Short mmCIF file of C-alpha atoms in Angstrom, two decimals:
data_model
loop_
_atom_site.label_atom_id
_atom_site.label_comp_id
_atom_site.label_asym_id
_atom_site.label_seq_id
_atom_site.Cartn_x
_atom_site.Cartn_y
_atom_site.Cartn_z
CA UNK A 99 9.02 12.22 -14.01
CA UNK A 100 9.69 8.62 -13.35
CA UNK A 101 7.11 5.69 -14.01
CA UNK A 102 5.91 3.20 -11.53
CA UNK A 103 4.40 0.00 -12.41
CA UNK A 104 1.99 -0.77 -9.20
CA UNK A 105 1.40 -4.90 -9.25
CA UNK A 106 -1.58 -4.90 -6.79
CA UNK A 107 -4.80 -7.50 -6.77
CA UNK A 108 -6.26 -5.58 -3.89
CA UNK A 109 -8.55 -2.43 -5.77
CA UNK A 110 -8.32 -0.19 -2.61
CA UNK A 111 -4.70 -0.81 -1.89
CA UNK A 112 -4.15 0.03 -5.78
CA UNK A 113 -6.25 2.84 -5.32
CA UNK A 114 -4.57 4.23 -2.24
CA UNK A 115 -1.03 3.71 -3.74
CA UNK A 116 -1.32 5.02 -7.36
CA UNK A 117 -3.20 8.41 -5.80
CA UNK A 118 -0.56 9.12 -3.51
CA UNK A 119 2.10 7.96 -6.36
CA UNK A 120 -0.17 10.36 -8.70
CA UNK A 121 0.08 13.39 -6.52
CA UNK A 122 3.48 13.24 -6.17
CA UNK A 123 3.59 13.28 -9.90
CA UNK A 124 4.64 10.47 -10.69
CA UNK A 125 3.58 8.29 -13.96
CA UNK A 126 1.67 5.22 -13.06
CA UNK A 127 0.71 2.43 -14.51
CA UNK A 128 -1.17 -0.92 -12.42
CA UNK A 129 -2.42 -4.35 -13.23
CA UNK A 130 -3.94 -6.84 -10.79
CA UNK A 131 -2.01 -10.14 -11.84
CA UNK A 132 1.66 -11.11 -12.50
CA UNK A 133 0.51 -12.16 -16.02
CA UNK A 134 -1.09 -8.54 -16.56
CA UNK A 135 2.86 -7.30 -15.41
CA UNK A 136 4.64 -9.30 -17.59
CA UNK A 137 2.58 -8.52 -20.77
CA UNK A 138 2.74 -5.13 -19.48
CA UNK A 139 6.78 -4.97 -19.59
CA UNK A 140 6.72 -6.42 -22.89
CA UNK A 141 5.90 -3.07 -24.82
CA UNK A 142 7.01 -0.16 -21.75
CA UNK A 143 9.45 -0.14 -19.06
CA UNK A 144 8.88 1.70 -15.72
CA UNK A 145 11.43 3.35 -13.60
CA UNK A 146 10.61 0.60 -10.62
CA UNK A 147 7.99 -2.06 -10.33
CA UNK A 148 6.11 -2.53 -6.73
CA UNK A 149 4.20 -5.55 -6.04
CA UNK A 150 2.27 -7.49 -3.36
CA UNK A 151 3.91 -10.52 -2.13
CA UNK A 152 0.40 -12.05 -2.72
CA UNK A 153 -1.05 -11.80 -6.13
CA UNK A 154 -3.92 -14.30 -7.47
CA UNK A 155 -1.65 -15.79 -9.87
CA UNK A 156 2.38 -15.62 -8.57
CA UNK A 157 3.87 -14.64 -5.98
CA UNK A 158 5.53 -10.79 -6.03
CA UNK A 159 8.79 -12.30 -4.78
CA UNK A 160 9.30 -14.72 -7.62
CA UNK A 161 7.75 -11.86 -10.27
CA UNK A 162 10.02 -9.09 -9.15
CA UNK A 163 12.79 -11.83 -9.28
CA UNK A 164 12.00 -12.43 -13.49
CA UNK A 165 12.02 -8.52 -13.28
CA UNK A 166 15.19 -7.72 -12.08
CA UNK A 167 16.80 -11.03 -14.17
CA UNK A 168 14.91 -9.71 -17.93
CA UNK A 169 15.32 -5.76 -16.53
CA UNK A 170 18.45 -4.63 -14.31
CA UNK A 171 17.72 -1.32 -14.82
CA UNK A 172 13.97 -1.31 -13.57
CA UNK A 173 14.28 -0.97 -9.68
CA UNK A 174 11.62 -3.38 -7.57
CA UNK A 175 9.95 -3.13 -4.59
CA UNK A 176 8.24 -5.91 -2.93
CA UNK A 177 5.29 -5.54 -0.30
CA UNK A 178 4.65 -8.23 2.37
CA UNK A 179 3.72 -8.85 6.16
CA UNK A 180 6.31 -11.42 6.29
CA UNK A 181 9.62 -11.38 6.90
CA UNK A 182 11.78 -8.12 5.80
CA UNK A 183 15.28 -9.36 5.39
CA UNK A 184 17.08 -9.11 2.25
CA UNK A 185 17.92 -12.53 2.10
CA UNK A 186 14.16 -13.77 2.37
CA UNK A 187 13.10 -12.40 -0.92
CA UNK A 188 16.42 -12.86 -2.94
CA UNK A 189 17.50 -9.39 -2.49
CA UNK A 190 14.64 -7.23 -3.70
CA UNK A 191 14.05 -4.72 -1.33
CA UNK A 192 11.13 -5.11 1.13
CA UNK A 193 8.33 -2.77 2.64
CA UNK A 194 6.72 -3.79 5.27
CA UNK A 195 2.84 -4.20 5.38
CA UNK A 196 1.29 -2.38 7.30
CA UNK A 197 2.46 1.13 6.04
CA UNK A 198 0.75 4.64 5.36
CA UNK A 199 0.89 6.39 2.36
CA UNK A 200 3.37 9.16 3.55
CA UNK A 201 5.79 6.05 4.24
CA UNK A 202 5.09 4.18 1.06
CA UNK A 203 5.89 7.16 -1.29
CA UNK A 204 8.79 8.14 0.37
CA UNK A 205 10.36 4.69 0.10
CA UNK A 206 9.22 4.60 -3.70
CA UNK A 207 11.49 7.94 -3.70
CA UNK A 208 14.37 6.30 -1.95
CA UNK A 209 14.29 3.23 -4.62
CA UNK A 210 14.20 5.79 -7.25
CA UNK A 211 17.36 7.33 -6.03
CA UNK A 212 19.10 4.31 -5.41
CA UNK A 213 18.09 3.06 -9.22
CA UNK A 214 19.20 6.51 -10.12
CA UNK A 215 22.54 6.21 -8.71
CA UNK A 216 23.36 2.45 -9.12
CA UNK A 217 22.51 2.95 -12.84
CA UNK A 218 24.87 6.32 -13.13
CA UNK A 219 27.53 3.92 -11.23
CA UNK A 220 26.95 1.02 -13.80
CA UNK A 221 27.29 3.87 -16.65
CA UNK A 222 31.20 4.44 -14.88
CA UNK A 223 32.19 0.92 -14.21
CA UNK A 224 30.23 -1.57 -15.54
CA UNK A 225 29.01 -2.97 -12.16
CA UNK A 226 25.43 -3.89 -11.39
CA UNK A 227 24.10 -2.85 -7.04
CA UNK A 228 21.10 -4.36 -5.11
CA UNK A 229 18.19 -1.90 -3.40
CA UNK A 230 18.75 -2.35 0.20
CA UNK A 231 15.87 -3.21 3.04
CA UNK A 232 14.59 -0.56 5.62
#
């Protein structure tokens, strides 16, 4: 089963996400800080990372940015009540706040597909894709 790394300072929006992550069997692991995340990816490497735009110590955008620069392969997903466009968070694909758990674990199944089949389509021709916004 894939492996989500949940970037989260909030302990009841943690809570909330890895349990409905959890029941959908998924692996999960969570920190509370971008320097937590970062230690973190230096020993394992989830399947996709999903962080608050607002941690205590970085913001998601610019964390999930180092991700997908050190990680291609590692699919991100970036949570926010700001804007949603592509282009305002360098690409990284965007959920927007507020969302229920039903919609949250169904998008972290649609970035797992997408990683899925941009990394089978690197495998064929060498090329690297972006997640796309909804």
């Amino acid at each position: 089963m894939p492996r989500v790394l949940i970037i989260q300072d909030d302990p009841a929006v943690l809570a909330l996400m890895r349990h409905g992550l959890v029941r959908r069997g998924y692996e999960v692991d969570s920190v509370r800080s971008a320097h937590e995340a970062m230690d973190r990816l230096k020993t394992e490497r989830p399947d996709l990372v999903v962080s608050d735009v607002h941690l205590e110590d970085a913001r998601g955008d610019l964390l999930l940015g180092a991700v997908e620069a050190h990680f291609p392969d590692v699919a991100c997903l970036l949570v926010t009540s700001g804007p949603t466009s592509r282009s305002s968070f360098g690409g990284i694909s965007v959920l927007r706040k507020p969302w229920d758990i039903v919609h949250f674990v169904e998008r972290v199944c649609s970035e797992l597909d997408k990683r899925a089949a941009r990394n089978e389509a690197d495998t064929r021709d060498g090329s690297l894709g972006r997640a796309s916004v909804s």
